[in-house]
């Protein structure tokens, strides 16, 4: 599994809701579609950097709030925010419809190695959240099965998952490793430099990412910092000849700058090699983790 | 001839095709304009910005294109806007030869038609330079499914097949079974194409590159017809006696292409609707008729940035059989996120990227990997056949 377990689960669920090839279509066939709640959630956790993800279905008249626990425990406040909310409040604060909020439940996705502690923390919270445990083989429904048998059966006895092949609807978020961020944003910067831009606002690069409009304000702030960090890493070594990072801008190298080379189509082969070196340097751990 | 209006251009081209002037008298063609009518469908990036005079932008774009140093050296040209909006004449001389004119009909801000009577070599070279890497203009691509649809507009009187997958073959690709090129003439071409497509040993190499379509605008008047050669790169060359027929085919050609591009972009472009809290867009699947095999090697070739694919990216192999790459389209701009497995490719059309990138990728895969490559939606339906 990837080091960014939360994003991997998010991408997996998006893929399952959208009929992505290589994944089971059962969730989609039950009518579930993913939705994000960035603000306005009635019992919001202060300063959250992740939006609430909900899988909602008109067909089954059900919504499933998704919580991902990369660590051994889950914060009970996160679970209580759902149970302390009425359907009316939920509809008022979000875009969910009456049919979708007729019934709702909570799913906690965690790692099998944390099974005991996750079970404990769910029990302590007093919330009847379904626990779904993930390991190299796939996902298993552990305790508190969903009321909807068809939904529960997707994860029973095991939903086999090839983690390396989970689609990346969202290529990275603010918790992703620098290699994953660089793999997405360095090509974006290269494209702009090839198009003749000489000064690129990093905030603009961020705004073009799929996640931008779906995340919280705190998430955006952290995303900007992560993107800037990845670009600064690239500009500090492998891409030094082609661009630099100054403040909130990426600046194109010019022939007049020290050792600078304007980025052009004819040198893309060299840029490819440098990008490979960059990703190898930044991502050794991430990539090995994904192979496991 | 410098076009003053579409009506003026219409009369001129009709006269040249039928050999008569607008007044009905026989007319000697001016030097340089002695060839059949050629029309190129091209895509323009970033044109038609709201709130600006579209003509200003069209003329500015064309002036920038013809002032590209290499083009200017071989084809010094001047740009003349017509009185009517969105119509521009490019008048130039290829390597000091006879002057020729090209007429850019830019009524559609994104998909322009460029008509010319210039010799094929001159027109191909000039349009090719204008649509070179790094410019705002690019050629379109017609996968086999779309060419077959166009062939269905009239009588198929010939076709060209071209396929060359040798670069993807393991071990250097010197085997002669890795390529096939063929030209067929006559009314039985369609039948032979069907037979070849059904023959399992040949079906991987039957990649349609050009169709020759005979079209009669008036079924009762068989004397007025045209024969159009429609190429997969958006070029149509027409001979015959019916300019109306040519115009009809050109309009259908553009409409079909534009509709496919718009359909792909509206349904499949991945973007976020922040207000609704939803991700919009779908994943496209490119399904080859035979397994990709070595996905790393496949990616090294397809995303090297070189022709014919002109997609650049650094593939990251996440497992033995799975590779991801963010691929920049060096031709049109924009990027595709591709995930390659032995059985299929997932393609995410990113915000700001033209669907032309997907269609060109598909067309190239049909010609350089396997002719049976298809573009599918989330339900496994062929997107281009919807």
mmCIF file with all atom_site columns, N, CA and C in Angstrom, chain B residues 151-217:
data_model
loop_
_atom_site.group_PDB
_atom_site.id
_atom_site.type_symbol
_atom_site.label_atom_id
_atom_site.label_alt_id
_atom_site.label_comp_id
_atom_site.label_asym_id
_atom_site.label_entity_id
_atom_site.label_seq_id
_atom_site.pdbx_PDB_ins_code
_atom_site.Cartn_x
_atom_site.Cartn_y
_atom_site.Cartn_z
_atom_site.occupancy
_atom_site.B_iso_or_equiv
_atom_site.pdbx_formal_charge
_atom_site.auth_seq_id
_atom_site.auth_comp_id
_atom_site.auth_asym_id
_atom_site.auth_atom_id
_atom_site.pdbx_PDB_model_num
ATOM 1   N N  . UNK B 1 151 ? -16.871 7.642   -44.578 1.00 0.00 ? 151 UNK B N  1
ATOM 2   C CA . UNK B 1 151 ? -17.004 6.840   -45.804 1.00 0.00 ? 151 UNK B CA 1
ATOM 3   C C  . UNK B 1 151 ? -18.468 6.510   -46.061 1.00 0.00 ? 151 UNK B C  1
ATOM 4   N N  . UNK B 1 152 ? -19.239 6.406   -44.994 1.00 0.00 ? 152 UNK B N  1
ATOM 5   C CA . UNK B 1 152 ? -20.648 6.062   -45.126 1.00 0.00 ? 152 UNK B CA 1
ATOM 6   C C  . UNK B 1 152 ? -21.496 7.188   -45.696 1.00 0.00 ? 152 UNK B C  1
ATOM 7   N N  . UNK B 1 153 ? -20.917 8.364   -45.884 1.00 0.00 ? 153 UNK B N  1
ATOM 8   C CA . UNK B 1 153 ? -21.691 9.493   -46.432 1.00 0.00 ? 153 UNK B CA 1
ATOM 9   C C  . UNK B 1 153 ? -21.935 9.359   -47.919 1.00 0.00 ? 153 UNK B C  1
ATOM 10  N N  . UNK B 1 154 ? -21.123 8.549   -48.579 1.00 0.00 ? 154 UNK B N  1
ATOM 11  C CA . UNK B 1 154 ? -21.274 8.386   -50.027 1.00 0.00 ? 154 UNK B CA 1
ATOM 12  C C  . UNK B 1 154 ? -20.866 6.982   -50.421 1.00 0.00 ? 154 UNK B C  1
ATOM 13  N N  . UNK B 1 155 ? -20.325 6.864   -51.620 1.00 0.00 ? 155 UNK B N  1
ATOM 14  C CA . UNK B 1 155 ? -19.871 5.558   -52.089 1.00 0.00 ? 155 UNK B CA 1
ATOM 15  C C  . UNK B 1 155 ? -18.365 5.465   -51.879 1.00 0.00 ? 155 UNK B C  1
ATOM 16  N N  . UNK B 1 156 ? -17.948 4.430   -51.162 1.00 0.00 ? 156 UNK B N  1
ATOM 17  C CA . UNK B 1 156 ? -16.515 4.265   -50.915 1.00 0.00 ? 156 UNK B CA 1
ATOM 18  C C  . UNK B 1 156 ? -15.861 3.748   -52.191 1.00 0.00 ? 156 UNK B C  1
ATOM 19  N N  . UNK B 1 157 ? -14.967 4.552   -52.770 1.00 0.00 ? 157 UNK B N  1
ATOM 20  C CA . UNK B 1 157 ? -14.346 4.172   -54.042 1.00 0.00 ? 157 UNK B CA 1
ATOM 21  C C  . UNK B 1 157 ? -12.871 3.851   -53.910 1.00 0.00 ? 157 UNK B C  1
ATOM 22  N N  . UNK B 1 158 ? -12.373 3.880   -52.693 1.00 0.00 ? 158 UNK B N  1
ATOM 23  C CA . UNK B 1 158 ? -10.966 3.547   -52.504 1.00 0.00 ? 158 UNK B CA 1
ATOM 24  C C  . UNK B 1 158 ? -10.555 3.825   -51.077 1.00 0.00 ? 158 UNK B C  1
ATOM 25  N N  . UNK B 1 159 ? -9.406  3.287   -50.721 1.00 0.00 ? 159 UNK B N  1
ATOM 26  C CA . UNK B 1 159 ? -8.922  3.527   -49.362 1.00 0.00 ? 159 UNK B CA 1
ATOM 27  C C  . UNK B 1 159 ? -7.431  3.223   -49.291 1.00 0.00 ? 159 UNK B C  1
ATOM 28  N N  . UNK B 1 160 ? -6.840  3.743   -48.228 1.00 0.00 ? 160 UNK B N  1
ATOM 29  C CA . UNK B 1 160 ? -5.432  3.429   -47.955 1.00 0.00 ? 160 UNK B CA 1
ATOM 30  C C  . UNK B 1 160 ? -5.349  2.881   -46.533 1.00 0.00 ? 160 UNK B C  1
ATOM 31  N N  . UNK B 1 161 ? -4.636  1.786   -46.415 1.00 0.00 ? 161 UNK B N  1
ATOM 32  C CA . UNK B 1 161 ? -4.363  1.214   -45.091 1.00 0.00 ? 161 UNK B CA 1
ATOM 33  C C  . UNK B 1 161 ? -2.883  1.422   -44.794 1.00 0.00 ? 161 UNK B C  1
ATOM 34  N N  . UNK B 1 162 ? -2.568  1.804   -43.575 1.00 0.00 ? 162 UNK B N  1
ATOM 35  C CA . UNK B 1 162 ? -1.140  1.882   -43.228 1.00 0.00 ? 162 UNK B CA 1
ATOM 36  C C  . UNK B 1 162 ? -0.984  1.533   -41.748 1.00 0.00 ? 162 UNK B C  1
ATOM 37  N N  . UNK B 1 163 ? -0.097  0.616   -41.514 1.00 0.00 ? 163 UNK B N  1
ATOM 38  C CA . UNK B 1 163 ? 0.121   0.152   -40.145 1.00 0.00 ? 163 UNK B CA 1
ATOM 39  C C  . UNK B 1 163 ? 1.598   -0.217  -39.993 1.00 0.00 ? 163 UNK B C  1
ATOM 40  N N  . UNK B 1 164 ? 2.185   0.221   -38.882 1.00 0.00 ? 164 UNK B N  1
ATOM 41  C CA . UNK B 1 164 ? 3.592   -0.096  -38.641 1.00 0.00 ? 164 UNK B CA 1
ATOM 42  C C  . UNK B 1 164 ? 3.836   -0.173  -37.135 1.00 0.00 ? 164 UNK B C  1
ATOM 43  N N  . UNK B 1 165 ? 3.877   -1.363  -36.604 1.00 0.00 ? 165 UNK B N  1
ATOM 44  C CA . UNK B 1 165 ? 4.046   -1.517  -35.152 1.00 0.00 ? 165 UNK B CA 1
ATOM 45  C C  . UNK B 1 165 ? 5.459   -1.987  -34.795 1.00 0.00 ? 165 UNK B C  1
ATOM 46  N N  . UNK B 1 166 ? 6.371   -1.844  -35.730 1.00 0.00 ? 166 UNK B N  1
ATOM 47  C CA . UNK B 1 166 ? 7.689   -2.431  -35.501 1.00 0.00 ? 166 UNK B CA 1
ATOM 48  C C  . UNK B 1 166 ? 8.405   -1.833  -34.297 1.00 0.00 ? 166 UNK B C  1
ATOM 49  N N  . UNK B 1 167 ? 8.148   -0.540  -34.020 1.00 0.00 ? 167 UNK B N  1
ATOM 50  C CA . UNK B 1 167 ? 8.850   0.046   -32.871 1.00 0.00 ? 167 UNK B CA 1
ATOM 51  C C  . UNK B 1 167 ? 8.407   -0.574  -31.545 1.00 0.00 ? 167 UNK B C  1
ATOM 52  N N  . UNK B 1 168 ? 7.202   -1.158  -31.521 1.00 0.00 ? 168 UNK B N  1
ATOM 53  C CA . UNK B 1 168 ? 6.732   -1.787  -30.284 1.00 0.00 ? 168 UNK B CA 1
ATOM 54  C C  . UNK B 1 168 ? 7.137   -3.256  -30.193 1.00 0.00 ? 168 UNK B C  1
ATOM 55  N N  . UNK B 1 169 ? 7.602   -3.806  -31.318 1.00 0.00 ? 169 UNK B N  1
ATOM 56  C CA . UNK B 1 169 ? 7.964   -5.225  -31.305 1.00 0.00 ? 169 UNK B CA 1
ATOM 57  C C  . UNK B 1 169 ? 9.211   -5.445  -30.464 1.00 0.00 ? 169 UNK B C  1
ATOM 58  N N  . UNK B 1 170 ? 9.187   -6.495  -29.675 1.00 0.00 ? 170 UNK B N  1
ATOM 59  C CA . UNK B 1 170 ? 10.358  -6.848  -28.885 1.00 0.00 ? 170 UNK B CA 1
ATOM 60  C C  . UNK B 1 170 ? 11.467  -7.266  -29.855 1.00 0.00 ? 170 UNK B C  1
ATOM 61  N N  . UNK B 1 171 ? 12.699  -6.903  -29.526 1.00 0.00 ? 171 UNK B N  1
ATOM 62  C CA . UNK B 1 171 ? 13.835  -7.370  -30.316 1.00 0.00 ? 171 UNK B CA 1
ATOM 63  C C  . UNK B 1 171 ? 14.146  -6.531  -31.533 1.00 0.00 ? 171 UNK B C  1
ATOM 64  N N  . UNK B 1 172 ? 13.777  -5.270  -31.493 1.00 0.00 ? 172 UNK B N  1
ATOM 65  C CA . UNK B 1 172 ? 14.238  -4.372  -32.552 1.00 0.00 ? 172 UNK B CA 1
ATOM 66  C C  . UNK B 1 172 ? 13.249  -4.096  -33.644 1.00 0.00 ? 172 UNK B C  1
ATOM 67  N N  . UNK B 1 173 ? 12.330  -4.992  -33.905 1.00 0.00 ? 173 UNK B N  1
ATOM 68  C CA . UNK B 1 173 ? 11.281  -4.716  -34.856 1.00 0.00 ? 173 UNK B CA 1
ATOM 69  C C  . UNK B 1 173 ? 11.709  -4.689  -36.300 1.00 0.00 ? 173 UNK B C  1
ATOM 70  N N  . UNK B 1 174 ? 12.441  -5.683  -36.743 1.00 0.00 ? 174 UNK B N  1
ATOM 71  C CA . UNK B 1 174 ? 12.813  -5.726  -38.155 1.00 0.00 ? 174 UNK B CA 1
ATOM 72  C C  . UNK B 1 174 ? 11.923  -6.673  -38.966 1.00 0.00 ? 174 UNK B C  1
ATOM 73  N N  . UNK B 1 175 ? 10.982  -7.306  -38.270 1.00 0.00 ? 175 UNK B N  1
ATOM 74  C CA . UNK B 1 175 ? 10.143  -8.282  -38.962 1.00 0.00 ? 175 UNK B CA 1
ATOM 75  C C  . UNK B 1 175 ? 9.154   -7.619  -39.904 1.00 0.00 ? 175 UNK B C  1
ATOM 76  N N  . UNK B 1 176 ? 9.022   -8.171  -41.089 1.00 0.00 ? 176 UNK B N  1
ATOM 77  C CA . UNK B 1 176 ? 8.133   -7.576  -42.087 1.00 0.00 ? 176 UNK B CA 1
ATOM 78  C C  . UNK B 1 176 ? 6.664   -7.755  -41.711 1.00 0.00 ? 176 UNK B C  1
ATOM 79  N N  . UNK B 1 177 ? 6.384   -8.686  -40.780 1.00 0.00 ? 177 UNK B N  1
ATOM 80  C CA . UNK B 1 177 ? 4.981   -8.875  -40.393 1.00 0.00 ? 177 UNK B CA 1
ATOM 81  C C  . UNK B 1 177 ? 4.494   -7.728  -39.513 1.00 0.00 ? 177 UNK B C  1
ATOM 82  N N  . UNK B 1 178 ? 5.398   -6.851  -39.114 1.00 0.00 ? 178 UNK B N  1
ATOM 83  C CA . UNK B 1 178 ? 5.032   -5.742  -38.238 1.00 0.00 ? 178 UNK B CA 1
ATOM 84  C C  . UNK B 1 178 ? 4.497   -4.530  -38.976 1.00 0.00 ? 178 UNK B C  1
ATOM 85  N N  . UNK B 1 179 ? 4.467   -4.574  -40.302 1.00 0.00 ? 179 UNK B N  1
ATOM 86  C CA . UNK B 1 179 ? 3.916   -3.416  -40.997 1.00 0.00 ? 179 UNK B CA 1
ATOM 87  C C  . UNK B 1 179 ? 3.111   -3.846  -42.221 1.00 0.00 ? 179 UNK B C  1
ATOM 88  N N  . UNK B 1 180 ? 2.188   -3.007  -42.583 1.00 0.00 ? 180 UNK B N  1
ATOM 89  C CA . UNK B 1 180 ? 1.384   -3.274  -43.775 1.00 0.00 ? 180 UNK B CA 1
ATOM 90  C C  . UNK B 1 180 ? 0.905   -1.948  -44.352 1.00 0.00 ? 180 UNK B C  1
ATOM 91  N N  . UNK B 1 181 ? 1.041   -1.810  -45.643 1.00 0.00 ? 181 UNK B N  1
ATOM 92  C CA . UNK B 1 181 ? 0.562   -0.622  -46.327 1.00 0.00 ? 181 UNK B CA 1
ATOM 93  C C  . UNK B 1 181 ? -0.129  -1.072  -47.596 1.00 0.00 ? 181 UNK B C  1
ATOM 94  N N  . UNK B 1 182 ? -1.268  -0.500  -47.891 1.00 0.00 ? 182 UNK B N  1
ATOM 95  C CA . UNK B 1 182 ? -2.041  -1.003  -49.026 1.00 0.00 ? 182 UNK B CA 1
ATOM 96  C C  . UNK B 1 182 ? -2.966  0.091   -49.552 1.00 0.00 ? 182 UNK B C  1
ATOM 97  N N  . UNK B 1 183 ? -3.113  0.138   -50.851 1.00 0.00 ? 183 UNK B N  1
ATOM 98  C CA . UNK B 1 183 ? -4.067  1.069   -51.444 1.00 0.00 ? 183 UNK B CA 1
ATOM 99  C C  . UNK B 1 183 ? -5.048  0.278   -52.309 1.00 0.00 ? 183 UNK B C  1
ATOM 100 N N  . UNK B 1 184 ? -6.300  0.570   -52.141 1.00 0.00 ? 184 UNK B N  1
ATOM 101 C CA . UNK B 1 184 ? -7.332  -0.119  -52.919 1.00 0.00 ? 184 UNK B CA 1
ATOM 102 C C  . UNK B 1 184 ? -8.133  0.917   -53.700 1.00 0.00 ? 184 UNK B C  1
ATOM 103 N N  . UNK B 1 185 ? -8.485  0.582   -54.915 1.00 0.00 ? 185 UNK B N  1
ATOM 104 C CA . UNK B 1 185 ? -9.320  1.444   -55.725 1.00 0.00 ? 185 UNK B CA 1
ATOM 105 C C  . UNK B 1 185 ? -10.560 0.672   -56.156 1.00 0.00 ? 185 UNK B C  1
ATOM 106 N N  . UNK B 1 186 ? -11.660 1.370   -56.271 1.00 0.00 ? 186 UNK B N  1
ATOM 107 C CA . UNK B 1 186 ? -12.858 0.747   -56.828 1.00 0.00 ? 186 UNK B CA 1
ATOM 108 C C  . UNK B 1 186 ? -13.959 0.546   -55.804 1.00 0.00 ? 186 UNK B C  1
ATOM 109 N N  . UNK B 1 187 ? -15.125 0.272   -56.312 1.00 0.00 ? 187 UNK B N  1
ATOM 110 C CA . UNK B 1 187 ? -16.326 0.187   -55.493 1.00 0.00 ? 187 UNK B CA 1
ATOM 111 C C  . UNK B 1 187 ? -16.355 -1.005  -54.551 1.00 0.00 ? 187 UNK B C  1
ATOM 112 N N  . UNK B 1 188 ? -15.437 -1.968  -54.733 1.00 0.00 ? 188 UNK B N  1
ATOM 113 C CA . UNK B 1 188 ? -15.416 -3.141  -53.838 1.00 0.00 ? 188 UNK B CA 1
ATOM 114 C C  . UNK B 1 188 ? -14.473 -2.945  -52.648 1.00 0.00 ? 188 UNK B C  1
ATOM 115 N N  . UNK B 1 189 ? -13.913 -1.743  -52.544 1.00 0.00 ? 189 UNK B N  1
ATOM 116 C CA . UNK B 1 189 ? -12.917 -1.511  -51.475 1.00 0.00 ? 189 UNK B CA 1
ATOM 117 C C  . UNK B 1 189 ? -13.497 -1.788  -50.096 1.00 0.00 ? 189 UNK B C  1
ATOM 118 N N  . UNK B 1 190 ? -14.736 -1.344  -49.877 1.00 0.00 ? 190 UNK B N  1
ATOM 119 C CA . UNK B 1 190 ? -15.371 -1.527  -48.571 1.00 0.00 ? 190 UNK B CA 1
ATOM 120 C C  . UNK B 1 190 ? -15.519 -2.994  -48.235 1.00 0.00 ? 190 UNK B C  1
ATOM 121 N N  . UNK B 1 191 ? -15.876 -3.807  -49.232 1.00 0.00 ? 191 UNK B N  1
ATOM 122 C CA . UNK B 1 191 ? -16.054 -5.250  -48.980 1.00 0.00 ? 191 UNK B CA 1
ATOM 123 C C  . UNK B 1 191 ? -14.725 -5.890  -48.617 1.00 0.00 ? 191 UNK B C  1
ATOM 124 N N  . UNK B 1 192 ? -13.705 -5.475  -49.347 1.00 0.00 ? 192 UNK B N  1
ATOM 125 C CA . UNK B 1 192 ? -12.380 -6.060  -49.065 1.00 0.00 ? 192 UNK B CA 1
ATOM 126 C C  . UNK B 1 192 ? -11.924 -5.656  -47.657 1.00 0.00 ? 192 UNK B C  1
ATOM 127 N N  . UNK B 1 193 ? -12.215 -4.404  -47.281 1.00 0.00 ? 193 UNK B N  1
ATOM 128 C CA . UNK B 1 193 ? -11.867 -3.936  -45.931 1.00 0.00 ? 193 UNK B CA 1
ATOM 129 C C  . UNK B 1 193 ? -12.567 -4.791  -44.872 1.00 0.00 ? 193 UNK B C  1
ATOM 130 N N  . UNK B 1 194 ? -13.857 -5.057  -45.084 1.00 0.00 ? 194 UNK B N  1
ATOM 131 C CA . UNK B 1 194 ? -14.597 -5.886  -44.116 1.00 0.00 ? 194 UNK B CA 1
ATOM 132 C C  . UNK B 1 194 ? -14.000 -7.280  -44.031 1.00 0.00 ? 194 UNK B C  1
ATOM 133 N N  . UNK B 1 195 ? -13.678 -7.843  -45.187 1.00 0.00 ? 195 UNK B N  1
ATOM 134 C CA . UNK B 1 195 ? -13.115 -9.201  -45.190 1.00 0.00 ? 195 UNK B CA 1
ATOM 135 C C  . UNK B 1 195 ? -11.781 -9.240  -44.441 1.00 0.00 ? 195 UNK B C  1
ATOM 136 N N  . UNK B 1 196 ? -10.972 -8.214  -44.668 1.00 0.00 ? 196 UNK B N  1
ATOM 137 C CA . UNK B 1 196 ? -9.660  -8.191  -44.003 1.00 0.00 ? 196 UNK B CA 1
ATOM 138 C C  . UNK B 1 196 ? -9.823  -7.999  -42.498 1.00 0.00 ? 196 UNK B C  1
ATOM 139 N N  . UNK B 1 197 ? -10.793 -7.174  -42.101 1.00 0.00 ? 197 UNK B N  1
ATOM 140 C CA . UNK B 1 197 ? -11.001 -6.924  -40.669 1.00 0.00 ? 197 UNK B CA 1
ATOM 141 C C  . UNK B 1 197 ? -11.462 -8.179  -39.961 1.00 0.00 ? 197 UNK B C  1
ATOM 142 N N  . UNK B 1 198 ? -12.192 -9.056  -40.693 1.00 0.00 ? 198 UNK B N  1
ATOM 143 C CA . UNK B 1 198 ? -12.695 -10.292 -40.079 1.00 0.00 ? 198 UNK B CA 1
ATOM 144 C C  . UNK B 1 198 ? -11.641 -11.391 -40.033 1.00 0.00 ? 198 UNK B C  1
ATOM 145 N N  . UNK B 1 199 ? -10.640 -11.266 -40.891 1.00 0.00 ? 199 UNK B N  1
ATOM 146 C CA . UNK B 1 199 ? -9.595  -12.291 -40.956 1.00 0.00 ? 199 UNK B CA 1
ATOM 147 C C  . UNK B 1 199 ? -8.636  -12.117 -39.764 1.00 0.00 ? 199 UNK B C  1
ATOM 148 N N  . UNK B 1 200 ? -8.625  -13.082 -38.870 1.00 0.00 ? 200 UNK B N  1
ATOM 149 C CA . UNK B 1 200 ? -7.910  -12.921 -37.602 1.00 0.00 ? 200 UNK B CA 1
ATOM 150 C C  . UNK B 1 200 ? -6.422  -12.650 -37.790 1.00 0.00 ? 200 UNK B C  1
ATOM 151 N N  . UNK B 1 201 ? -5.833  -13.257 -38.794 1.00 0.00 ? 201 UNK B N  1
ATOM 152 C CA . UNK B 1 201 ? -4.390  -13.088 -38.967 1.00 0.00 ? 201 UNK B CA 1
ATOM 153 C C  . UNK B 1 201 ? -4.035  -11.701 -39.502 1.00 0.00 ? 201 UNK B C  1
ATOM 154 N N  . UNK B 1 202 ? -5.027  -10.968 -39.995 1.00 0.00 ? 202 UNK B N  1
ATOM 155 C CA . UNK B 1 202 ? -4.754  -9.638  -40.549 1.00 0.00 ? 202 UNK B CA 1
ATOM 156 C C  . UNK B 1 202 ? -5.342  -8.510  -39.714 1.00 0.00 ? 202 UNK B C  1
ATOM 157 N N  . UNK B 1 203 ? -6.306  -8.859  -38.862 1.00 0.00 ? 203 UNK B N  1
ATOM 158 C CA . UNK B 1 203 ? -7.121  -7.810  -38.231 1.00 0.00 ? 203 UNK B CA 1
ATOM 159 C C  . UNK B 1 203 ? -6.323  -6.839  -37.361 1.00 0.00 ? 203 UNK B C  1
ATOM 160 N N  . UNK B 1 204 ? -5.119  -7.246  -36.947 1.00 0.00 ? 204 UNK B N  1
ATOM 161 C CA . UNK B 1 204 ? -4.334  -6.317  -36.113 1.00 0.00 ? 204 UNK B CA 1
ATOM 162 C C  . UNK B 1 204 ? -3.645  -5.231  -36.925 1.00 0.00 ? 204 UNK B C  1
ATOM 163 N N  . UNK B 1 205 ? -3.648  -5.368  -38.248 1.00 0.00 ? 205 UNK B N  1
ATOM 164 C CA . UNK B 1 205 ? -2.896  -4.432  -39.095 1.00 0.00 ? 205 UNK B CA 1
ATOM 165 C C  . UNK B 1 205 ? -3.779  -3.615  -40.032 1.00 0.00 ? 205 UNK B C  1
ATOM 166 N N  . UNK B 1 206 ? -5.086  -3.761  -39.900 1.00 0.00 ? 206 UNK B N  1
ATOM 167 C CA . UNK B 1 206 ? -5.982  -3.083  -40.847 1.00 0.00 ? 206 UNK B CA 1
ATOM 168 C C  . UNK B 1 206 ? -6.321  -1.695  -40.294 1.00 0.00 ? 206 UNK B C  1
ATOM 169 N N  . UNK B 1 207 ? -5.411  -0.771  -40.507 1.00 0.00 ? 207 UNK B N  1
ATOM 170 C CA . UNK B 1 207 ? -5.573  0.585   -39.958 1.00 0.00 ? 207 UNK B CA 1
ATOM 171 C C  . UNK B 1 207 ? -5.886  1.546   -41.098 1.00 0.00 ? 207 UNK B C  1
ATOM 172 N N  . UNK B 1 208 ? -7.068  2.100   -41.031 1.00 0.00 ? 208 UNK B N  1
ATOM 173 C CA . UNK B 1 208 ? -7.542  2.969   -42.106 1.00 0.00 ? 208 UNK B CA 1
ATOM 174 C C  . UNK B 1 208 ? -6.841  4.325   -42.027 1.00 0.00 ? 208 UNK B C  1
ATOM 175 N N  . UNK B 1 209 ? -6.263  4.714   -43.158 1.00 0.00 ? 209 UNK B N  1
ATOM 176 C CA . UNK B 1 209 ? -5.511  5.959   -43.177 1.00 0.00 ? 209 UNK B CA 1
ATOM 177 C C  . UNK B 1 209 ? -6.176  7.011   -44.066 1.00 0.00 ? 209 UNK B C  1
ATOM 178 N N  . UNK B 1 210 ? -6.861  6.542   -45.085 1.00 0.00 ? 210 UNK B N  1
ATOM 179 C CA . UNK B 1 210 ? -7.540  7.466   -46.003 1.00 0.00 ? 210 UNK B CA 1
ATOM 180 C C  . UNK B 1 210 ? -8.732  6.753   -46.633 1.00 0.00 ? 210 UNK B C  1
ATOM 181 N N  . UNK B 1 211 ? -9.805  7.510   -46.844 1.00 0.00 ? 211 UNK B N  1
ATOM 182 C CA . UNK B 1 211 ? -10.937 6.955   -47.605 1.00 0.00 ? 211 UNK B CA 1
ATOM 183 C C  . UNK B 1 211 ? -11.221 7.869   -48.799 1.00 0.00 ? 211 UNK B C  1
ATOM 184 N N  . UNK B 1 212 ? -11.628 7.258   -49.901 1.00 0.00 ? 212 UNK B N  1
ATOM 185 C CA . UNK B 1 212 ? -12.012 8.012   -51.097 1.00 0.00 ? 212 UNK B CA 1
ATOM 186 C C  . UNK B 1 212 ? -13.528 7.879   -51.215 1.00 0.00 ? 212 UNK B C  1
ATOM 187 N N  . UNK B 1 213 ? -14.213 8.988   -51.077 1.00 0.00 ? 213 UNK B N  1
ATOM 188 C CA . UNK B 1 213 ? -15.676 8.936   -51.031 1.00 0.00 ? 213 UNK B CA 1
ATOM 189 C C  . UNK B 1 213 ? -16.271 9.683   -52.226 1.00 0.00 ? 213 UNK B C  1
ATOM 190 N N  . UNK B 1 214 ? -17.083 8.990   -52.993 1.00 0.00 ? 214 UNK B N  1
ATOM 191 C CA . UNK B 1 214 ? -17.820 9.644   -54.097 1.00 0.00 ? 214 UNK B CA 1
ATOM 192 C C  . UNK B 1 214 ? -19.141 10.130  -53.532 1.00 0.00 ? 214 UNK B C  1
ATOM 193 N N  . UNK B 1 215 ? -19.455 11.387  -53.806 1.00 0.00 ? 215 UNK B N  1
ATOM 194 C CA . UNK B 1 215 ? -20.682 11.961  -53.236 1.00 0.00 ? 215 UNK B CA 1
ATOM 195 C C  . UNK B 1 215 ? -21.439 12.759  -54.289 1.00 0.00 ? 215 UNK B C  1
ATOM 196 N N  . UNK B 1 216 ? -22.752 12.511  -54.361 1.00 0.00 ? 216 UNK B N  1
ATOM 197 C CA . UNK B 1 216 ? -23.637 13.267  -55.238 1.00 0.00 ? 216 UNK B CA 1
ATOM 198 C C  . UNK B 1 216 ? -24.593 14.081  -54.370 1.00 0.00 ? 216 UNK B C  1
ATOM 199 N N  . UNK B 1 217 ? -24.495 15.403  -54.414 1.00 0.00 ? 217 UNK B N  1
ATOM 200 C CA . UNK B 1 217 ? -25.421 16.173  -53.579 1.00 0.00 ? 217 UNK B CA 1
ATOM 201 C C  . UNK B 1 217 ? -26.868 15.993  -53.989 1.00 0.00 ? 217 UNK B C  1
#
